[in-house]
GROMACS .gro file of C-alpha atoms in nm:
model
  220
    1MET     CA    1  -0.202   1.732   2.718
    2ASP     CA    2  -0.455   1.589   2.960
    3HIS     CA    3  -0.754   1.821   2.930
    4SER     CA    4  -0.935   1.648   3.218
    5ALA     CA    5  -0.666   1.776   3.457
    6SER     CA    6  -0.758   2.135   3.372
    7LEU     CA    7  -1.125   2.086   3.463
    8SER     CA    8  -1.254   2.196   3.801
    9ALA     CA    9  -1.376   1.933   4.046
   10PRO     CA   10  -1.748   2.021   3.991
   11ALA     CA   11  -1.697   2.002   3.614
   12ARG     CA   12  -1.535   1.660   3.643
   13ARG     CA   13  -1.819   1.536   3.864
   14THR     CA   14  -2.078   1.668   3.619
   15ARG     CA   15  -1.897   1.500   3.329
   16ARG     CA   16  -1.894   1.166   3.512
   17ILE     CA   17  -2.265   1.197   3.587
   18VAL     CA   18  -2.336   1.268   3.219
   19LEU     CA   19  -2.128   0.965   3.116
   20VAL     CA   20  -2.324   0.740   3.354
   21ALA     CA   21  -2.651   0.879   3.216
   22LEU     CA   22  -2.532   0.811   2.860
   23ALA     CA   23  -2.443   0.455   2.959
   24ILE     CA   24  -2.797   0.405   3.093
   25LEU     CA   25  -2.940   0.552   2.772
   26SER     CA   26  -2.721   0.318   2.565
   27ALA     CA   27  -2.854   0.022   2.762
   28ALA     CA   28  -3.209   0.135   2.684
   29ILE     CA   29  -3.131   0.160   2.312
   30ALA     CA   30  -2.953  -0.176   2.311
   31ALA     CA   31  -3.261  -0.339   2.463
   32PHE     CA   32  -3.450  -0.277   2.139
   33GLY     CA   33  -3.192  -0.444   1.916
   34PRO     CA   34  -2.990  -0.295   1.628
   35LEU     CA   35  -2.950   0.081   1.601
   36ASP     CA   36  -3.185   0.107   1.302
   37THR     CA   37  -3.470  -0.034   1.513
   38PRO     CA   38  -3.506   0.268   1.748
   39LEU     CA   39  -3.455   0.500   1.449
   40ARG     CA   40  -3.747   0.338   1.267
   41MET     CA   41  -3.956   0.360   1.583
   42LEU     CA   42  -3.883   0.730   1.617
   43ALA     CA   43  -3.967   0.795   1.251
   44MET     CA   44  -4.306   0.621   1.264
   45PRO     CA   45  -4.508   0.918   1.400
   46LEU     CA   46  -4.371   1.134   1.116
   47HIS     CA   47  -4.522   0.895   0.861
   48ARG     CA   48  -4.851   0.859   1.047
   49PRO     CA   49  -4.928   1.205   1.188
   50GLY     CA   50  -5.215   1.237   1.431
   51TRP     CA   51  -5.263   1.321   1.797
   52TYR     CA   52  -5.322   0.957   1.894
   53VAL     CA   53  -4.999   0.837   1.731
   54TRP     CA   54  -4.800   1.118   1.889
   55PHE     CA   55  -4.942   1.106   2.241
   56CYS     CA   56  -5.083   0.755   2.288
   57THR     CA   57  -4.817   0.527   2.139
   58PHE     CA   58  -4.470   0.430   2.256
   59ASN     CA   59  -4.321   0.558   1.930
   60GLY     CA   60  -4.486   0.897   1.970
   61VAL     CA   61  -4.375   0.939   2.330
   62ALA     CA   62  -4.020   0.837   2.236
   63LEU     CA   63  -4.007   1.095   1.956
   64ILE     CA   64  -4.147   1.368   2.182
   65THR     CA   65  -3.880   1.279   2.439
   66VAL     CA   66  -3.605   1.323   2.181
   67LEU     CA   67  -3.754   1.654   2.062
   68ALA     CA   68  -3.772   1.771   2.424
   69LEU     CA   69  -3.397   1.729   2.476
   70PRO     CA   70  -3.298   2.081   2.355
   71PRO     CA   71  -3.561   2.252   2.577
   72ALA     CA   72  -3.441   2.039   2.868
   73ALA     CA   73  -3.081   2.145   2.804
   74LEU     CA   74  -3.195   2.508   2.784
   75ALA     CA   75  -3.377   2.470   3.117
   76VAL     CA   76  -3.056   2.341   3.277
   77TRP     CA   77  -2.863   2.639   3.140
   78VAL     CA   78  -3.120   2.894   3.260
   79LEU     CA   79  -3.146   2.742   3.608
   80ALA     CA   80  -2.769   2.716   3.644
   81ARG     CA   81  -2.717   3.077   3.533
   82ARG     CA   82  -2.975   3.205   3.779
   83ARG     CA   83  -2.826   3.001   4.063
   84ARG     CA   84  -2.472   3.108   3.983
   85ALA     CA   85  -2.582   3.472   3.976
   86GLY     CA   86  -2.741   3.419   4.317
   87GLY     CA   87  -2.424   3.270   4.461
   88VAL     CA   88  -2.563   2.917   4.497
   89THR     CA   89  -2.305   2.644   4.544
   90SER     CA   90  -2.277   2.384   4.264
   91PRO     CA   91  -2.540   2.548   4.038
   92TRP     CA   92  -2.479   2.318   3.740
   93ARG     CA   93  -2.500   1.995   3.936
   94MET     CA   94  -2.822   2.102   4.106
   95SER     CA   95  -2.977   2.212   3.776
   96VAL     CA   96  -2.874   1.899   3.587
   97ALA     CA   97  -3.012   1.684   3.867
   98GLU     CA   98  -3.350   1.861   3.882
   99VAL     CA   99  -3.410   1.867   3.507
  100GLY     CA  100  -3.265   1.518   3.466
  101ILE     CA  101  -3.503   1.369   3.723
  102VAL     CA  102  -3.804   1.507   3.534
  103TYR     CA  103  -3.671   1.442   3.184
  104GLY     CA  104  -3.550   1.093   3.266
  105THR     CA  105  -3.860   0.979   3.453
  106MET     CA  106  -4.171   1.137   3.302
  107PRO     CA  107  -4.148   0.965   2.958
  108TRP     CA  108  -4.133   0.622   3.123
  109VAL     CA  109  -4.430   0.700   3.346
  110TRP     CA  110  -4.617   0.832   3.042
  111ILE     CA  111  -4.553   0.506   2.856
  112ILE     CA  112  -4.661   0.298   3.156
  113LEU     CA  113  -4.992   0.487   3.166
  114LEU     CA  114  -5.071   0.430   2.798
  115PRO     CA  115  -5.364   0.194   2.726
  116GLY     CA  116  -5.260  -0.171   2.707
  117ASP     CA  117  -5.395  -0.476   2.530
  118GLU     CA  118  -5.514  -0.684   2.825
  119SER     CA  119  -5.879  -0.775   2.872
  120GLY     CA  120  -5.958  -0.536   3.155
  121ALA     CA  121  -5.744  -0.438   3.452
  122VAL     CA  122  -5.528  -0.726   3.576
  123VAL     CA  123  -5.354  -0.743   3.913
  124SER     CA  124  -5.062  -0.979   3.979
  125LEU     CA  125  -4.943  -0.987   4.339
  126VAL     CA  126  -4.731  -1.304   4.336
  127PRO     CA  127  -4.362  -1.206   4.336
  128LEU     CA  128  -4.150  -1.334   4.044
  129ARG     CA  129  -4.447  -1.500   3.870
  130ASP     CA  130  -4.448  -1.254   3.578
  131LEU     CA  131  -4.071  -1.206   3.556
  132HIS     CA  132  -4.006  -1.519   3.351
  133THR     CA  133  -4.263  -1.411   3.091
  134MET     CA  134  -4.094  -1.074   3.026
  135ASP     CA  135  -3.861  -1.031   2.731
  136THR     CA  136  -3.530  -0.844   2.753
  137GLY     CA  137  -3.685  -0.515   2.645
  138GLN     CA  138  -3.948  -0.532   2.918
  139VAL     CA  139  -3.695  -0.614   3.189
  140VAL     CA  140  -3.454  -0.339   3.085
  141GLY     CA  141  -3.742  -0.094   3.043
  142ASN     CA  142  -3.869  -0.164   3.394
  143LEU     CA  143  -3.520  -0.121   3.535
  144LEU     CA  144  -3.493   0.219   3.368
  145VAL     CA  145  -3.830   0.362   3.476
  146PHE     CA  146  -3.692   0.524   3.791
  147ALA     CA  147  -3.321   0.498   3.708
  148ALA     CA  148  -3.290   0.875   3.656
  149LEU     CA  149  -3.461   0.927   3.991
  150GLY     CA  150  -3.221   0.692   4.167
  151LEU     CA  151  -2.918   0.837   3.990
  152LEU     CA  152  -2.988   1.205   4.049
  153VAL     CA  153  -3.206   1.242   4.360
  154PRO     CA  154  -2.915   1.172   4.600
  155LEU     CA  155  -2.707   1.434   4.417
  156ARG     CA  156  -2.974   1.699   4.458
  157TYR     CA  157  -3.123   1.620   4.798
  158ALA     CA  158  -2.882   1.528   5.074
  159ALA     CA  159  -3.169   1.390   5.284
  160LEU     CA  160  -3.220   1.120   5.019
  161ALA     CA  161  -2.851   1.029   4.983
  162SER     CA  162  -2.909   0.677   5.111
  163VAL     CA  163  -2.974   0.354   4.922
  164PRO     CA  164  -3.262   0.246   5.150
  165ARG     CA  165  -3.427   0.588   5.110
  166VAL     CA  166  -3.389   0.578   4.733
  167LEU     CA  167  -3.533   0.227   4.728
  168ALA     CA  168  -3.827   0.337   4.943
  169LEU     CA  169  -3.891   0.640   4.721
  170ALA     CA  170  -3.875   0.436   4.400
  171ALA     CA  171  -4.096   0.161   4.543
  172GLY     CA  172  -4.354   0.417   4.656
  173CYS     CA  173  -4.357   0.587   4.315
  174SER     CA  174  -4.385   0.251   4.141
  175VAL     CA  175  -4.677   0.142   4.360
  176LEU     CA  176  -4.855   0.469   4.277
  177VAL     CA  177  -4.806   0.413   3.903
  178GLU     CA  178  -4.919   0.051   3.917
  179THR     CA  179  -5.223   0.154   4.123
  180ALA     CA  180  -5.304   0.424   3.867
  181GLN     CA  181  -5.296   0.160   3.593
  182TYR     CA  182  -5.561  -0.037   3.777
  183VAL     CA  183  -5.778   0.256   3.888
  184LEU     CA  184  -5.781   0.410   3.540
  185ARG     CA  185  -5.869   0.074   3.380
  186LEU     CA  186  -5.591   0.097   3.123
  187ASP     CA  187  -5.610  -0.272   3.026
  188ARG     CA  188  -5.264  -0.337   3.164
  189VAL     CA  189  -5.116  -0.576   3.421
  190SER     CA  190  -5.045  -0.412   3.756
  191SER     CA  191  -4.769  -0.645   3.871
  192VAL     CA  192  -4.560  -0.663   4.185
  193ASP     CA  193  -4.272  -0.772   3.960
  194ASP     CA  194  -4.285  -0.434   3.786
  195VAL     CA  195  -4.250  -0.269   4.127
  196LEU     CA  196  -3.954  -0.491   4.212
  197LEU     CA  197  -3.775  -0.417   3.884
  198ASN     CA  198  -3.848  -0.044   3.906
  199THR     CA  199  -3.705  -0.039   4.258
  200VAL     CA  200  -3.396  -0.244   4.172
  201GLY     CA  201  -3.323  -0.017   3.875
  202ALA     CA  202  -3.338   0.292   4.095
  203GLY     CA  203  -3.115   0.128   4.353
  204LEU     CA  204  -2.852   0.029   4.095
  205ALA     CA  205  -2.854   0.381   3.950
  206ALA     CA  206  -2.815   0.526   4.298
  207LEU     CA  207  -2.512   0.307   4.360
  208ALA     CA  208  -2.362   0.439   4.034
  209SER     CA  209  -2.377   0.797   4.166
  210ARG     CA  210  -2.274   0.713   4.522
  211PRO     CA  211  -1.916   0.850   4.492
  212TRP     CA  212  -2.061   1.202   4.475
  213TRP     CA  213  -2.310   1.178   4.763
  214ARG     CA  214  -2.076   1.311   5.033
  215THR     CA  215  -2.002   1.629   4.836
  216THR     CA  216  -2.374   1.679   4.783
  217ALA     CA  217  -2.439   1.654   5.155
  218GLU     CA  218  -2.173   1.913   5.224
  219THR     CA  219  -2.288   2.169   4.967
  220ALA     CA  220  -2.665   2.125   4.934
   0.00000   0.00000   0.00000
């Protein structure tokens, strides 16, 4: 029996969105090598407890992100229940999109704003100059920074259901983050290549969710 045939159209759309999100998450995990590598990274804060390790290291932020998954799922459920009780159309899709944008974006921004190891604030405004010095993990990480934004914003806000608008939004957000790195003197490189990769990642994610944009425009 084909169980997918018994699902409603909104349920099938939601399932496809979840599968795309899982594919993006798998790409992020693959960027760090074998499966035991991210597991060791997540376990590190447990062996070295302390506020700095938890809140000011990549490992700590990654572990907090994993621990925040159940509360995020609960937030989706609560929002969807309230919307369904209020007669809102597509309550689950709207709730998944809203929580997913925050959950899928904030950890990356948090990591970007952690102190770096450069000697002072560095600005690089020459396009593609820094790209060849990045390893695979850095490239994939930059592509994923605003991927959740690009994937889900067009599903939630019909006014943003356009690739150029998603690109403009992601580029603007990326410029703000890179500017914050410089203004806050975080000893990191504020690079135009980071902005380019962040924007491309959002655009690719938006294209992945494009089949559902028309329905969003009709029901939002």
